[in-house]
Amino acid sequence: MKKIIHLSDLHLGYVKQDLVSRFNVIVNNIIAKCMPASQFVVVITGDIVNDATQTENYELAAKYLNKLEAAGFSVLVVPGNHDYGTGSLGYKKFVPIFKECFYGDPQIVYPKLDVIGTIAFIGLDSMAEELHWYDRLFAEGEIGNIQLTQLDKLLGNPEVKECQKRVVYFHHHPFDPLPFHELKDSENLGNTLKKHGNVDALLYGHNHEGRKHEVWGIIRCYDAGSSTRKKDMPSVHRIIDLFQNIDADVDEDFEFMTV
Ligand SMILES: [Fe+2]
Ligand SMILES: [Fe+2]
């Protein structure tokens, strides 16, 4: 049964700290510790780069994600506010560039469904409705009705229902909203998830706090913090086994562990 390694908010390219060196250690330790790699799915819930306007940051991030894939890990990503601009100002032009860089396909649409083993992974773009001229400022998120309608259909889709487990992952924190950071349509997302009642884990980031919640009937609602500890915020590299009791989920630290 596949396990999930949840990472988030890498902010690669942040100029005030060497987060790249930290991520290099994290990637090397994941490869050394988690074997066989084919039994792990690495889910990265956005803010992969710190500033998309610095074009070299995408290539830098892709290099490390490709290294994980080359080692045999499945790697799933979704964009955060920093992946489409500076973090407080987003640009639509980065949407296809992000897709091309991280999925190899600029046409891919969200929700993005990947069935890996017996788990259905559904990725959402929580920046989808935050790139209009009138609301592209600040760090808020909005999934939008188009994606939520598709999410509703997907959760009722036989291919998804027949999977043993279902994971929904996105960037913006749906609870504990910080001013100008909140997911605006969190309530609509919650209503969609509650309607089906079949989601086993919600994975997200954005707030850099690393907390756990149990909301909307979902026992695993996990914020991964900032995996590279941007501004020394909490980092939790959780290893999640949906086929075990929740107590078996591990708060790992791949930066400081000795292999
Ligand atoms: Fe972040
Ligand atoms: Fe963010």
PDB file of C-alpha atoms and ligand atoms in Angstrom:
ATOM      1  CA  MET A   1       0.000   0.000   0.000  1.00  0.00           C
ATOM      2  CA  LYS A   2       1.348   3.401  -0.980  1.00  0.00           C
ATOM      3  CA  LYS A   3       2.335   5.964   1.629  1.00  0.00           C
ATOM      4  CA  ILE A   4       2.255   9.724   1.157  1.00  0.00           C
ATOM      5  CA  ILE A   5       5.083  12.160   1.945  1.00  0.00           C
ATOM      6  CA  HIS A   6       3.520  15.609   2.281  1.00  0.00           C
ATOM      7  CA  LEU A   7       5.752  18.632   1.568  1.00  0.00           C
ATOM      8  CA  SER A   8       4.758  22.248   1.031  1.00  0.00           C
ATOM      9  CA  ASP A   9       5.964  25.823   0.736  1.00  0.00           C
ATOM     10  CA  LEU A  10       9.515  25.122  -0.370  1.00  0.00           C
ATOM     11  CA  HIS A  11       9.937  28.736  -1.527  1.00  0.00           C
ATOM     12  CA  LEU A  12      13.010  27.829  -3.538  1.00  0.00           C
ATOM     13  CA  GLY A  13      14.910  30.938  -4.578  1.00  0.00           C
ATOM     14  CA  TYR A  14      14.102  32.937  -1.433  1.00  0.00           C
ATOM     15  CA  VAL A  15      17.060  35.271  -1.241  1.00  0.00           C
ATOM     16  CA  LYS A  16      17.369  35.786   2.523  1.00  0.00           C
ATOM     17  CA  GLN A  17      17.930  32.107   3.374  1.00  0.00           C
ATOM     18  CA  ASP A  18      19.549  29.222   1.550  1.00  0.00           C
ATOM     19  CA  LEU A  19      16.420  27.094   1.254  1.00  0.00           C
ATOM     20  CA  VAL A  20      17.851  25.292  -1.763  1.00  0.00           C
ATOM     21  CA  SER A  21      20.563  23.686   0.348  1.00  0.00           C
ATOM     22  CA  ARG A  22      17.933  22.603   2.874  1.00  0.00           C
ATOM     23  CA  PHE A  23      15.775  21.079   0.140  1.00  0.00           C
ATOM     24  CA  ASN A  24      18.791  19.325  -1.314  1.00  0.00           C
ATOM     25  CA  VAL A  25      19.327  17.603   2.050  1.00  0.00           C
ATOM     26  CA  ILE A  26      15.613  16.781   2.341  1.00  0.00           C
ATOM     27  CA  VAL A  27      15.508  15.209  -1.132  1.00  0.00           C
ATOM     28  CA  ASN A  28      18.663  13.182  -0.522  1.00  0.00           C
ATOM     29  CA  ASN A  29      17.350  11.897   2.800  1.00  0.00           C
ATOM     30  CA  ILE A  30      13.967  10.981   1.336  1.00  0.00           C
ATOM     31  CA  ILE A  31      15.744   8.974  -1.347  1.00  0.00           C
ATOM     32  CA  ALA A  32      17.990   7.295   1.221  1.00  0.00           C
ATOM     33  CA  LYS A  33      15.317   6.609   3.836  1.00  0.00           C
ATOM     34  CA  CYS A  34      12.128   5.828   1.960  1.00  0.00           C
ATOM     35  CA  MET A  35      12.478   2.506   0.205  1.00  0.00           C
ATOM     36  CA  PRO A  36      11.269   1.176  -2.047  1.00  0.00           C
ATOM     37  CA  ALA A  37      10.554   4.543  -3.635  1.00  0.00           C
ATOM     38  CA  SER A  38       7.763   3.023  -5.706  1.00  0.00           C
ATOM     39  CA  GLN A  39       5.715   2.708  -2.507  1.00  0.00           C
ATOM     40  CA  PHE A  40       5.707   6.482  -1.850  1.00  0.00           C
ATOM     41  CA  VAL A  41       3.833   9.397  -3.375  1.00  0.00           C
ATOM     42  CA  VAL A  42       5.358  12.820  -2.689  1.00  0.00           C
ATOM     43  CA  VAL A  43       2.640  15.495  -2.621  1.00  0.00           C
ATOM     44  CA  ILE A  44       3.824  19.125  -2.710  1.00  0.00           C
ATOM     45  CA  THR A  45       1.062  21.619  -1.965  1.00  0.00           C
ATOM     46  CA  GLY A  46       2.347  24.772  -3.618  1.00  0.00           C
ATOM     47  CA  ASP A  47       4.671  27.715  -3.129  1.00  0.00           C
ATOM     48  CA  ILE A  48       7.289  25.534  -4.737  1.00  0.00           C
ATOM     49  CA  VAL A  49       9.235  28.637  -5.729  1.00  0.00           C
ATOM     50  CA  ASN A  50       9.412  31.919  -3.871  1.00  0.00           C
ATOM     51  CA  ASP A  51       9.084  34.194  -6.884  1.00  0.00           C
ATOM     52  CA  ALA A  52       7.911  33.008 -10.298  1.00  0.00           C
ATOM     53  CA  THR A  53       9.087  36.237 -11.916  1.00  0.00           C
ATOM     54  CA  GLN A  54      12.628  34.979 -11.380  1.00  0.00           C
ATOM     55  CA  THR A  55      12.446  32.431 -14.197  1.00  0.00           C
ATOM     56  CA  GLU A  56      15.411  30.368 -13.066  1.00  0.00           C
ATOM     57  CA  ASN A  57      13.443  29.296  -9.963  1.00  0.00           C
ATOM     58  CA  TYR A  58      11.088  26.977 -11.907  1.00  0.00           C
ATOM     59  CA  GLU A  59      14.039  25.190 -13.482  1.00  0.00           C
ATOM     60  CA  LEU A  60      15.745  24.884 -10.123  1.00  0.00           C
ATOM     61  CA  ALA A  61      12.639  23.335  -8.547  1.00  0.00           C
ATOM     62  CA  ALA A  62      12.056  21.001 -11.500  1.00  0.00           C
ATOM     63  CA  LYS A  63      15.595  19.683 -11.136  1.00  0.00           C
ATOM     64  CA  TYR A  64      14.889  18.414  -7.606  1.00  0.00           C
ATOM     65  CA  LEU A  65      11.451  17.042  -8.421  1.00  0.00           C
ATOM     66  CA  ASN A  66      12.916  15.220 -11.412  1.00  0.00           C
ATOM     67  CA  LYS A  67      15.543  13.750  -9.096  1.00  0.00           C
ATOM     68  CA  LEU A  68      12.785  12.303  -6.885  1.00  0.00           C
ATOM     69  CA  GLU A  69      10.969  10.891  -9.913  1.00  0.00           C
ATOM     70  CA  ALA A  70      14.176   9.432 -11.313  1.00  0.00           C
ATOM     71  CA  ALA A  71      14.660   7.662  -7.967  1.00  0.00           C
ATOM     72  CA  GLY A  72      11.236   6.044  -8.397  1.00  0.00           C
ATOM     73  CA  PHE A  73       8.906   8.296  -6.385  1.00  0.00           C
ATOM     74  CA  SER A  74       5.587   9.500  -7.735  1.00  0.00           C
ATOM     75  CA  VAL A  75       5.516  13.292  -7.375  1.00  0.00           C
ATOM     76  CA  LEU A  76       2.339  15.400  -7.422  1.00  0.00           C
ATOM     77  CA  VAL A  77       2.277  19.194  -7.233  1.00  0.00           C
ATOM     78  CA  VAL A  78      -0.208  22.050  -7.284  1.00  0.00           C
ATOM     79  CA  PRO A  79       0.556  25.759  -7.570  1.00  0.00           C
ATOM     80  CA  GLY A  80       0.567  28.298  -4.749  1.00  0.00           C
ATOM     81  CA  ASN A  81       0.386  32.065  -4.872  1.00  0.00           C
ATOM     82  CA  HIS A  82       4.174  32.370  -5.123  1.00  0.00           C
ATOM     83  CA  ASP A  83       4.226  30.020  -8.109  1.00  0.00           C
ATOM     84  CA  TYR A  84       2.267  32.508 -10.221  1.00  0.00           C
ATOM     85  CA  GLY A  85       4.134  35.678  -9.266  1.00  0.00           C
ATOM     86  CA  THR A  86       5.687  37.358  -6.278  1.00  0.00           C
ATOM     87  CA  GLY A  87       3.272  35.919  -3.716  1.00  0.00           C
ATOM     88  CA  SER A  88       1.282  39.126  -3.323  1.00  0.00           C
ATOM     89  CA  LEU A  89       0.883  39.871  -7.036  1.00  0.00           C
ATOM     90  CA  GLY A  90      -0.057  37.088  -9.472  1.00  0.00           C
ATOM     91  CA  TYR A  91       0.178  36.918 -13.269  1.00  0.00           C
ATOM     92  CA  LYS A  92      -1.980  34.705 -15.536  1.00  0.00           C
ATOM     93  CA  LYS A  93       0.927  34.173 -17.900  1.00  0.00           C
ATOM     94  CA  PHE A  94       2.538  31.787 -15.412  1.00  0.00           C
ATOM     95  CA  VAL A  95      -0.367  29.289 -15.461  1.00  0.00           C
ATOM     96  CA  PRO A  96       0.660  27.493 -18.708  1.00  0.00           C
ATOM     97  CA  ILE A  97       4.357  27.926 -17.898  1.00  0.00           C
ATOM     98  CA  PHE A  98       3.838  26.195 -14.545  1.00  0.00           C
ATOM     99  CA  LYS A  99       1.902  23.356 -16.207  1.00  0.00           C
ATOM    100  CA  GLU A 100       4.541  22.875 -18.872  1.00  0.00           C
ATOM    101  CA  CYS A 101       7.369  22.871 -16.323  1.00  0.00           C
ATOM    102  CA  PHE A 102       5.825  20.608 -13.675  1.00  0.00           C
ATOM    103  CA  TYR A 103       3.412  18.404 -15.677  1.00  0.00           C
ATOM    104  CA  GLY A 104       5.006  18.534 -19.113  1.00  0.00           C
ATOM    105  CA  ASP A 105       1.638  19.634 -20.538  1.00  0.00           C
ATOM    106  CA  PRO A 106       0.444  23.282 -20.679  1.00  0.00           C
ATOM    107  CA  GLN A 107      -3.128  22.124 -21.393  1.00  0.00           C
ATOM    108  CA  ILE A 108      -3.715  20.168 -18.189  1.00  0.00           C
ATOM    109  CA  VAL A 109      -6.858  21.133 -16.258  1.00  0.00           C
ATOM    110  CA  TYR A 110      -7.789  21.163 -12.586  1.00  0.00           C
ATOM    111  CA  PRO A 111      -9.089  19.263 -10.733  1.00  0.00           C
ATOM    112  CA  LYS A 112      -6.172  17.030 -11.710  1.00  0.00           C
ATOM    113  CA  LEU A 113      -6.941  13.366 -11.058  1.00  0.00           C
ATOM    114  CA  ASP A 114      -4.182  10.803 -10.587  1.00  0.00           C
ATOM    115  CA  VAL A 115      -5.022   7.280  -9.497  1.00  0.00           C
ATOM    116  CA  ILE A 116      -1.869   5.802  -7.993  1.00  0.00           C
ATOM    117  CA  GLY A 117      -2.173   2.309  -6.641  1.00  0.00           C
ATOM    118  CA  THR A 118      -5.575   2.269  -4.987  1.00  0.00           C
ATOM    119  CA  ILE A 119      -5.577   5.968  -4.021  1.00  0.00           C
ATOM    120  CA  ALA A 120      -7.284   8.730  -6.016  1.00  0.00           C
ATOM    121  CA  PHE A 121      -5.395  12.019  -5.746  1.00  0.00           C
ATOM    122  CA  ILE A 122      -7.337  15.132  -6.742  1.00  0.00           C
ATOM    123  CA  GLY A 123      -5.296  18.344  -7.097  1.00  0.00           C
ATOM    124  CA  LEU A 124      -6.992  21.760  -7.116  1.00  0.00           C
ATOM    125  CA  ASP A 125      -5.636  25.149  -8.148  1.00  0.00           C
ATOM    126  CA  SER A 126      -6.582  27.490  -5.304  1.00  0.00           C
ATOM    127  CA  MET A 127      -5.240  30.434  -7.346  1.00  0.00           C
ATOM    128  CA  ALA A 128      -7.639  29.788 -10.240  1.00  0.00           C
ATOM    129  CA  GLU A 129      -9.907  32.755  -9.469  1.00  0.00           C
ATOM    130  CA  GLU A 130      -7.235  35.006  -8.018  1.00  0.00           C
ATOM    131  CA  LEU A 131      -5.557  36.214 -11.192  1.00  0.00           C
ATOM    132  CA  HIS A 132      -8.129  38.733 -12.433  1.00  0.00           C
ATOM    133  CA  TRP A 133      -7.049  42.374 -12.673  1.00  0.00           C
ATOM    134  CA  TYR A 134      -9.351  43.247  -9.776  1.00  0.00           C
ATOM    135  CA  ASP A 135      -8.199  40.637  -7.271  1.00  0.00           C
ATOM    136  CA  ARG A 136      -4.685  39.561  -8.114  1.00  0.00           C
ATOM    137  CA  LEU A 137      -3.242  41.505  -5.209  1.00  0.00           C
ATOM    138  CA  PHE A 138      -2.578  39.933  -1.802  1.00  0.00           C
ATOM    139  CA  ALA A 139      -2.235  36.225  -1.010  1.00  0.00           C
ATOM    140  CA  GLU A 140      -5.860  35.084  -0.936  1.00  0.00           C
ATOM    141  CA  GLY A 141      -7.130  31.993  -2.701  1.00  0.00           C
ATOM    142  CA  GLU A 142     -10.302  31.083  -4.568  1.00  0.00           C
ATOM    143  CA  ILE A 143     -10.922  27.721  -6.199  1.00  0.00           C
ATOM    144  CA  GLY A 144     -13.989  28.878  -8.098  1.00  0.00           C
ATOM    145  CA  ASN A 145     -17.268  27.286  -9.137  1.00  0.00           C
ATOM    146  CA  ILE A 146     -15.870  25.675 -12.292  1.00  0.00           C
ATOM    147  CA  GLN A 147     -13.420  23.541 -10.328  1.00  0.00           C
ATOM    148  CA  LEU A 148     -15.854  22.881  -7.490  1.00  0.00           C
ATOM    149  CA  THR A 149     -18.466  21.611  -9.959  1.00  0.00           C
ATOM    150  CA  GLN A 150     -15.867  19.293 -11.479  1.00  0.00           C
ATOM    151  CA  LEU A 151     -14.734  18.203  -8.008  1.00  0.00           C
ATOM    152  CA  ASP A 152     -18.347  17.331  -7.195  1.00  0.00           C
ATOM    153  CA  LYS A 153     -18.540  15.201 -10.358  1.00  0.00           C
ATOM    154  CA  LEU A 154     -15.190  13.550  -9.694  1.00  0.00           C
ATOM    155  CA  LEU A 155     -16.054  12.524  -6.135  1.00  0.00           C
ATOM    156  CA  GLY A 156     -19.143  10.804  -7.513  1.00  0.00           C
ATOM    157  CA  ASN A 157     -17.275   9.281 -10.454  1.00  0.00           C
ATOM    158  CA  PRO A 158     -17.105   5.440 -10.318  1.00  0.00           C
ATOM    159  CA  GLU A 159     -13.344   5.457 -11.030  1.00  0.00           C
ATOM    160  CA  VAL A 160     -12.783   7.621  -7.947  1.00  0.00           C
ATOM    161  CA  LYS A 161     -15.415   5.941  -5.763  1.00  0.00           C
ATOM    162  CA  GLU A 162     -13.961   2.521  -6.458  1.00  0.00           C
ATOM    163  CA  CYS A 163     -10.523   3.567  -5.199  1.00  0.00           C
ATOM    164  CA  GLN A 164      -9.834   2.465  -1.642  1.00  0.00           C
ATOM    165  CA  LYS A 165      -8.823   6.005  -0.578  1.00  0.00           C
ATOM    166  CA  ARG A 166      -9.260   9.583  -1.815  1.00  0.00           C
ATOM    167  CA  VAL A 167      -6.979  12.593  -1.199  1.00  0.00           C
ATOM    168  CA  VAL A 168      -7.751  16.211  -2.112  1.00  0.00           C
ATOM    169  CA  TYR A 169      -4.784  18.585  -2.136  1.00  0.00           C
ATOM    170  CA  PHE A 170      -4.374  22.280  -2.873  1.00  0.00           C
ATOM    171  CA  HIS A 171      -2.365  25.245  -1.611  1.00  0.00           C
ATOM    172  CA  HIS A 172      -4.461  27.668   0.456  1.00  0.00           C
ATOM    173  CA  HIS A 173      -5.217  26.809   4.060  1.00  0.00           C
ATOM    174  CA  PRO A 174      -8.998  26.295   4.329  1.00  0.00           C
ATOM    175  CA  PHE A 175      -9.155  26.964   8.095  1.00  0.00           C
ATOM    176  CA  ASP A 176      -7.437  29.422  10.428  1.00  0.00           C
ATOM    177  CA  PRO A 177      -7.535  32.214   7.875  1.00  0.00           C
ATOM    178  CA  LEU A 178      -4.926  34.918   8.195  1.00  0.00           C
ATOM    179  CA  PRO A 179      -5.937  38.391   6.951  1.00  0.00           C
ATOM    180  CA  PHE A 180      -5.458  38.628   3.148  1.00  0.00           C
ATOM    181  CA  HIS A 181      -4.431  34.954   3.038  1.00  0.00           C
ATOM    182  CA  GLU A 182      -7.738  33.133   3.322  1.00  0.00           C
ATOM    183  CA  LEU A 183      -9.363  30.709   0.933  1.00  0.00           C
ATOM    184  CA  LYS A 184     -12.435  32.727  -0.021  1.00  0.00           C
ATOM    185  CA  ASP A 185     -14.619  29.787  -1.044  1.00  0.00           C
ATOM    186  CA  SER A 186     -13.630  27.460   1.769  1.00  0.00           C
ATOM    187  CA  GLU A 187     -17.276  27.026   2.777  1.00  0.00           C
ATOM    188  CA  ASN A 188     -18.280  25.919  -0.734  1.00  0.00           C
ATOM    189  CA  LEU A 189     -15.358  23.495  -0.794  1.00  0.00           C
ATOM    190  CA  GLY A 190     -16.474  22.107   2.552  1.00  0.00           C
ATOM    191  CA  ASN A 191     -20.047  21.667   1.341  1.00  0.00           C
ATOM    192  CA  THR A 192     -18.846  19.730  -1.704  1.00  0.00           C
ATOM    193  CA  LEU A 193     -16.638  17.467   0.406  1.00  0.00           C
ATOM    194  CA  LYS A 194     -19.340  16.902   3.038  1.00  0.00           C
ATOM    195  CA  LYS A 195     -21.900  16.033   0.355  1.00  0.00           C
ATOM    196  CA  HIS A 196     -19.864  13.007  -0.683  1.00  0.00           C
ATOM    197  CA  GLY A 197     -18.265  12.184   2.679  1.00  0.00           C
ATOM    198  CA  ASN A 198     -15.673   9.989   1.029  1.00  0.00           C
ATOM    199  CA  VAL A 199     -12.422  11.979   1.281  1.00  0.00           C
ATOM    200  CA  ASP A 200      -9.760  10.460   3.504  1.00  0.00           C
ATOM    201  CA  ALA A 201      -7.270  13.339   3.651  1.00  0.00           C
ATOM    202  CA  LEU A 202      -7.024  17.035   2.840  1.00  0.00           C
ATOM    203  CA  LEU A 203      -3.483  18.281   2.270  1.00  0.00           C
ATOM    204  CA  TYR A 204      -2.530  21.952   1.996  1.00  0.00           C
ATOM    205  CA  GLY A 205       0.013  24.576   3.082  1.00  0.00           C
ATOM    206  CA  HIS A 206       0.247  28.379   2.758  1.00  0.00           C
ATOM    207  CA  ASN A 207       0.117  29.342   6.457  1.00  0.00           C
ATOM    208  CA  HIS A 208       3.476  27.744   7.298  1.00  0.00           C
ATOM    209  CA  GLU A 209       2.150  26.523  10.642  1.00  0.00           C
ATOM    210  CA  GLY A 210       2.209  22.748  10.253  1.00  0.00           C
ATOM    211  CA  ARG A 211      -1.019  22.108  12.147  1.00  0.00           C
ATOM    212  CA  LYS A 212      -3.504  19.253  11.999  1.00  0.00           C
ATOM    213  CA  HIS A 213      -7.259  19.610  12.007  1.00  0.00           C
ATOM    214  CA  GLU A 214     -10.311  17.384  11.858  1.00  0.00           C
ATOM    215  CA  VAL A 215     -12.985  19.244   9.899  1.00  0.00           C
ATOM    216  CA  TRP A 216     -15.856  18.443   7.525  1.00  0.00           C
ATOM    217  CA  GLY A 217     -15.800  14.834   8.752  1.00  0.00           C
ATOM    218  CA  ILE A 218     -12.237  14.372   7.458  1.00  0.00           C
ATOM    219  CA  ILE A 219      -9.873  13.155  10.162  1.00  0.00           C
ATOM    220  CA  ARG A 220      -6.676  14.021   8.298  1.00  0.00           C
ATOM    221  CA  CYS A 221      -6.607  17.741   7.442  1.00  0.00           C
ATOM    222  CA  TYR A 222      -2.901  18.495   7.322  1.00  0.00           C
ATOM    223  CA  ASP A 223      -0.953  21.723   6.828  1.00  0.00           C
ATOM    224  CA  ALA A 224       2.654  20.783   6.085  1.00  0.00           C
ATOM    225  CA  GLY A 225       4.125  24.097   7.262  1.00  0.00           C
ATOM    226  CA  SER A 226       7.115  25.246   5.234  1.00  0.00           C
ATOM    227  CA  SER A 227       9.176  22.147   4.463  1.00  0.00           C
ATOM    228  CA  THR A 228      12.324  24.262   4.058  1.00  0.00           C
ATOM    229  CA  ARG A 229      11.536  26.397   7.132  1.00  0.00           C
ATOM    230  CA  LYS A 230      11.202  29.767   5.375  1.00  0.00           C
ATOM    231  CA  LYS A 231      11.621  32.477   8.027  1.00  0.00           C
ATOM    232  CA  ASP A 232      12.175  29.597  10.463  1.00  0.00           C
ATOM    233  CA  MET A 233       8.496  28.693  10.425  1.00  0.00           C
ATOM    234  CA  PRO A 234       7.440  25.143  11.399  1.00  0.00           C
ATOM    235  CA  SER A 235       8.212  22.288   9.072  1.00  0.00           C
ATOM    236  CA  VAL A 236       6.603  18.860   9.274  1.00  0.00           C
ATOM    237  CA  HIS A 237       7.506  16.219   6.710  1.00  0.00           C
ATOM    238  CA  ARG A 238       4.575  13.927   7.358  1.00  0.00           C
ATOM    239  CA  ILE A 239       4.555  10.360   6.196  1.00  0.00           C
ATOM    240  CA  ILE A 240       0.906   9.416   5.899  1.00  0.00           C
ATOM    241  CA  ASP A 241      -0.377   5.874   5.689  1.00  0.00           C
ATOM    242  CA  LEU A 242      -4.077   6.025   4.884  1.00  0.00           C
ATOM    243  CA  PHE A 243      -4.363   2.269   5.360  1.00  0.00           C
ATOM    244  CA  GLN A 244      -3.314   2.448   9.008  1.00  0.00           C
ATOM    245  CA  ASN A 245      -4.790   4.144  12.041  1.00  0.00           C
ATOM    246  CA  ILE A 246      -4.159   7.908  12.083  1.00  0.00           C
ATOM    247  CA  ASP A 247      -1.788   7.455  15.024  1.00  0.00           C
ATOM    248  CA  ALA A 248       0.607   5.689  12.673  1.00  0.00           C
ATOM    249  CA  ASP A 249       1.178   8.882  10.635  1.00  0.00           C
ATOM    250  CA  VAL A 250       4.727  10.049  11.276  1.00  0.00           C
ATOM    251  CA  ASP A 251       5.925  13.637  11.720  1.00  0.00           C
ATOM    252  CA  GLU A 252       9.314  13.106  10.107  1.00  0.00           C
ATOM    253  CA  ASP A 253      12.157  15.598   9.734  1.00  0.00           C
ATOM    254  CA  PHE A 254      14.159  14.796   6.626  1.00  0.00           C
ATOM    255  CA  GLU A 255      16.400  17.817   7.087  1.00  0.00           C
ATOM    256  CA  PHE A 256      17.972  16.818  10.385  1.00  0.00           C
ATOM    257  CA  MET A 257      17.556  13.066  10.454  1.00  0.00           C
ATOM    258  CA  THR A 258      20.556  10.783  10.313  1.00  0.00           C
ATOM    259  CA  VAL A 259      20.120   8.094   7.755  1.00  0.00           C
TER     260      VAL A 259
HETATM  261 FE    FE B   1       4.190  29.807   1.435  1.00  0.00          FE
HETATM  262 FE    FE B   2       1.192  30.653  -0.116  1.00  0.00          FE
END
